Backbone as JSON Lines, residues from 0, in Angstrom:
{"i":0,"aa":"M","n":[-118.94,-183.75,-228.34],"ca":[-117.93,-183.6,-227.32],"c":[-116.6,-184.1,-227.87]}
{"i":1,"aa":"V","n":[-115.54,-183.36,-227.6],"ca":[-114.2,-183.75,-228.03],"c":[-113.28,-183.71,-226.81]}
{"i":2,"aa":"T","n":[-112.54,-184.79,-226.6],"ca":[-111.52,-184.82,-225.54],"c":[-110.17,-185.1,-226.19]}
{"i":3,"aa":"T","n":[-109.12,-184.63,-225.54],"ca":[-107.77,-184.85,-226.07],"c":[-106.9,-185.53,-225.01]}
{"i":4,"aa":"Q","n":[-105.94,-186.28,-225.48],"ca":[-104.98,-186.94,-224.59],"c":[-103.62,-186.91,-225.27]}
{"i":5,"aa":"K","n":[-102.64,-186.33,-224.61],"ca":[-101.28,-186.31,-225.13],"c":[-100.71,-187.72,-225.03]}
{"i":6,"aa":"V","n":[-100.07,-188.19,-226.11],"ca":[-99.48,-189.53,-226.14],"c":[-98.04,-189.46,-226.61]}
{"i":7,"aa":"L","n":[-97.29,-190.49,-226.31],"ca":[-95.88,-190.55,-226.69],"c":[-95.74,-190.87,-228.17]}
{"i":8,"aa":"V","n":[-94.69,-190.37,-228.76],"ca":[-94.37,-190.66,-230.16],"c":[-92.87,-190.96,-230.21]}
{"i":9,"aa":"A","n":[-92.5,-191.85,-231.13],"ca":[-91.09,-192.21,-231.27],"c":[-90.26,-190.97,-231.61]}
{"i":10,"aa":"R","n":[-89.04,-190.95,-231.15],"ca":[-88.14,-189.83,-231.44],"c":[-87.75,-189.9,-232.9]}
{"i":11,"aa":"L","n":[-88.27,-188.95,-233.68],"ca":[-88.05,-188.97,-235.13],"c":[-87.31,-187.76,-235.64]}
{"i":12,"aa":"G","n":[-87.19,-186.73,-234.86],"ca":[-86.56,-185.5,-235.33],"c":[-86.14,-184.67,-234.15]}
{"i":13,"aa":"D","n":[-86.03,-183.36,-234.36],"ca":[-85.62,-182.45,-233.29],"c":[-86.72,-182.29,-232.24]}
{"i":14,"aa":"E","n":[-87.96,-182.3,-232.68],"ca":[-89.11,-182.21,-231.78],"c":[-90.23,-183.08,-232.32]}
{"i":15,"aa":"Q","n":[-91.05,-183.62,-231.44],"ca":[-92.2,-184.4,-231.84],"c":[-93.31,-184.23,-230.82]}
{"i":16,"aa":"W","n":[-94.54,-184.38,-231.3],"ca":[-95.71,-184.17,-230.46],"c":[-96.84,-185.01,-231.02]}
{"i":17,"aa":"S","n":[-97.68,-185.57,-230.16],"ca":[-98.79,-186.38,-230.63],"c":[-99.93,-186.34,-229.63]}
{"i":18,"aa":"Q","n":[-101.15,-186.42,-230.16],"ca":[-102.32,-186.46,-229.3],"c":[-103.39,-187.33,-229.93]}
{"i":19,"aa":"L","n":[-104.27,-187.87,-229.05],"ca":[-105.44,-188.6,-229.5],"c":[-106.65,-187.72,-229.28]}
{"i":20,"aa":"L","n":[-107.47,-187.58,-230.29],"ca":[-108.72,-186.85,-230.18],"c":[-109.84,-187.87,-230.17]}
{"i":21,"aa":"T","n":[-110.67,-187.83,-229.14],"ca":[-111.84,-188.69,-229.07],"c":[-113.06,-187.81,-229.27]}
{"i":22,"aa":"C","n":[-113.78,-188.07,-230.34],"ca":[-114.96,-187.26,-230.69],"c":[-116.2,-188.12,-230.53]}
{"i":23,"aa":"S","n":[-117.23,-187.57,-229.9],"ca":[-118.48,-188.31,-229.78],"c":[-119.66,-187.35,-229.93]}
{"i":24,"aa":"A","n":[-120.67,-187.84,-230.64],"ca":[-121.9,-187.07,-230.84],"c":[-123.01,-188.05,-231.2]}
{"i":25,"aa":"G","n":[-124.15,-187.86,-230.61],"ca":[-125.3,-188.69,-230.95],"c":[-125.08,-190.17,-230.73]}
{"i":26,"aa":"G","n":[-124.3,-190.54,-229.74],"ca":[-124.05,-191.94,-229.45],"c":[-122.99,-192.59,-230.33]}
{"i":27,"aa":"R","n":[-122.39,-191.84,-231.21],"ca":[-121.34,-192.38,-232.08],"c":[-120.03,-191.71,-231.73]}
{"i":28,"aa":"G","n":[-118.95,-192.43,-231.94],"ca":[-117.64,-191.87,-231.6],"c":[-116.56,-192.29,-232.57]}
{"i":29,"aa":"S","n":[-115.48,-191.53,-232.55],"ca":[-114.31,-191.88,-233.36],"c":[-113.06,-191.34,-232.67]}
{"i":30,"aa":"I","n":[-111.95,-191.97,-233.01],"ca":[-110.66,-191.57,-232.43],"c":[-109.73,-191.2,-233.59]}
{"i":31,"aa":"V","n":[-109.06,-190.07,-233.46],"ca":[-108.11,-189.59,-234.46],"c":[-106.79,-189.3,-233.76]}
{"i":32,"aa":"R","n":[-105.71,-189.7,-234.37],"ca":[-104.38,-189.38,-233.84],"c":[-103.77,-188.28,-234.7]}
{"i":33,"aa":"Q","n":[-103.22,-187.28,-234.05],"ca":[-102.49,-186.21,-234.73],"c":[-101.05,-186.26,-234.23]}
{"i":34,"aa":"T","n":[-100.11,-186.33,-235.17],"ca":[-98.69,-186.37,-234.83],"c":[-97.96,-185.34,-235.67]}
{"i":35,"aa":"A","n":[-97.09,-184.58,-235.03],"ca":[-96.26,-183.6,-235.72],"c":[-94.8,-183.84,-235.35]}
{"i":36,"aa":"V","n":[-93.93,-183.74,-236.35],"ca":[-92.49,-183.95,-236.15],"c":[-91.76,-182.8,-236.84]}
{"i":37,"aa":"R","n":[-90.81,-182.19,-236.13],"ca":[-89.97,-181.15,-236.72],"c":[-88.56,-181.69,-236.86]}
{"i":38,"aa":"T","n":[-88.02,-181.57,-238.06],"ca":[-86.64,-181.93,-238.34],"c":[-86.01,-180.73,-239.04]}
{"i":39,"aa":"G","n":[-85.17,-180.0,-238.33],"ca":[-84.61,-178.78,-238.89],"c":[-85.72,-177.78,-239.13]}
{"i":40,"aa":"T","n":[-85.87,-177.34,-240.37],"ca":[-86.92,-176.37,-240.71],"c":[-88.15,-177.03,-241.31]}
{"i":41,"aa":"V","n":[-88.17,-178.35,-241.37],"ca":[-89.29,-179.09,-241.95],"c":[-90.2,-179.61,-240.84]}
{"i":42,"aa":"V","n":[-91.5,-179.35,-240.97],"ca":[-92.48,-179.88,-240.03],"c":[-93.41,-180.8,-240.81]}
{"i":43,"aa":"V","n":[-93.57,-182.02,-240.3],"ca":[-94.45,-183.01,-240.91],"c":[-95.6,-183.25,-239.95]}
{"i":44,"aa":"A","n":[-96.84,-183.11,-240.42],"ca":[-98.02,-183.38,-239.61],"c":[-98.82,-184.5,-240.27]}
{"i":45,"aa":"V","n":[-99.13,-185.52,-239.48],"ca":[-99.9,-186.66,-239.98],"c":[-101.11,-186.82,-239.07]}
{"i":46,"aa":"S","n":[-102.27,-187.01,-239.66],"ca":[-103.51,-187.13,-238.9],"c":[-104.35,-188.23,-239.5]}
{"i":47,"aa":"G","n":[-104.99,-189.04,-238.65],"ca":[-105.86,-190.11,-239.13],"c":[-106.09,-191.15,-238.06]}
{"i":48,"aa":"S","n":[-106.42,-192.35,-238.49],"ca":[-106.64,-193.42,-237.52],"c":[-105.32,-193.72,-236.82]}
{"i":49,"aa":"P","n":[-105.36,-194.02,-235.51],"ca":[-104.12,-194.22,-234.76],"c":[-103.18,-195.26,-235.37]}
{"i":50,"aa":"G","n":[-103.71,-196.37,-235.83],"ca":[-102.87,-197.41,-236.41],"c":[-102.17,-196.98,-237.68]}
{"i":51,"aa":"L","n":[-102.89,-196.27,-238.54],"ca":[-102.27,-195.81,-239.78],"c":[-101.24,-194.72,-239.55]}
{"i":52,"aa":"V","n":[-101.52,-193.81,-238.63],"ca":[-100.54,-192.77,-238.32],"c":[-99.27,-193.4,-237.78]}
{"i":53,"aa":"D","n":[-99.4,-194.34,-236.85],"ca":[-98.22,-195.02,-236.3],"c":[-97.44,-195.75,-237.39]}
{"i":54,"aa":"A","n":[-98.16,-196.37,-238.32],"ca":[-97.5,-197.15,-239.37],"c":[-96.83,-196.28,-240.43]}
{"i":55,"aa":"R","n":[-97.3,-195.05,-240.64],"ca":[-96.82,-194.24,-241.75],"c":[-96.02,-193.0,-241.38]}
{"i":56,"aa":"V","n":[-95.95,-192.65,-240.11],"ca":[-95.27,-191.41,-239.74],"c":[-93.78,-191.46,-240.08]}
{"i":57,"aa":"H","n":[-93.13,-192.6,-239.89],"ca":[-91.71,-192.72,-240.23],"c":[-91.48,-192.45,-241.71]}
{"i":58,"aa":"E","n":[-92.32,-193.04,-242.55],"ca":[-92.2,-192.86,-244.0],"c":[-92.47,-191.41,-244.4]}
{"i":59,"aa":"A","n":[-93.45,-190.79,-243.77],"ca":[-93.77,-189.39,-244.09],"c":[-92.6,-188.47,-243.75]}
{"i":60,"aa":"V","n":[-91.98,-188.69,-242.6],"ca":[-90.83,-187.87,-242.2],"c":[-89.66,-188.1,-243.16]}
{"i":61,"aa":"A","n":[-89.43,-189.36,-243.52],"ca":[-88.33,-189.68,-244.43],"c":[-88.55,-189.03,-245.8]}
{"i":62,"aa":"R","n":[-89.75,-189.08,-246.31],"ca":[-90.03,-188.47,-247.61],"c":[-89.88,-186.96,-247.57]}
{"i":63,"aa":"A","n":[-90.37,-186.36,-246.5],"ca":[-90.33,-184.88,-246.39],"c":[-88.91,-184.36,-246.24]}
{"i":64,"aa":"T","n":[-88.05,-185.15,-245.63],"ca":[-86.68,-184.7,-245.39],"c":[-85.71,-185.25,-246.43]}
{"i":65,"aa":"G","n":[-86.2,-186.05,-247.38],"ca":[-85.34,-186.59,-248.42],"c":[-84.53,-187.8,-247.98]}
{"i":66,"aa":"A","n":[-84.79,-188.31,-246.8],"ca":[-84.07,-189.49,-246.3],"c":[-84.79,-190.75,-246.77]}
{"i":67,"aa":"R","n":[-84.08,-191.85,-246.76],"ca":[-84.69,-193.11,-247.12],"c":[-85.24,-193.78,-245.87]}
{"i":68,"aa":"S","n":[-86.45,-194.3,-245.94],"ca":[-87.06,-195.01,-244.83],"c":[-86.48,-196.42,-244.78]}
{"i":69,"aa":"T","n":[-86.03,-196.85,-243.59],"ca":[-85.48,-198.2,-243.43],"c":[-86.52,-199.14,-242.88]}
{"i":70,"aa":"E","n":[-87.69,-198.65,-242.49],"ca":[-88.74,-199.49,-241.94],"c":[-89.69,-199.91,-243.03]}
{"i":71,"aa":"R","n":[-90.19,-201.09,-242.92],"ca":[-91.19,-201.62,-243.86],"c":[-92.38,-202.11,-243.11]}
C-alpha cells in the first residue's frame, strides 16, 4: 500500500512541489520525500529520506543553476 501527502517546501525557485510517500507491505514501512523545484528552464528533482532531502535540496538547486549555496 502506498499513500501520498502533499507537504510544504521552502521557496527555492519559480515553482516548487513536494510530497511524502508512505509505503507499507508485509508489516514493514518506509517514508520517502520527493521534491521538485523549477528555476527558469531547469528542473531539479530530489528523492530520498525526508531529512536528507530537506538538508540537500538547497545545494542541489544551487549546483544545477550554477549559483553558490550559502547554507551549510
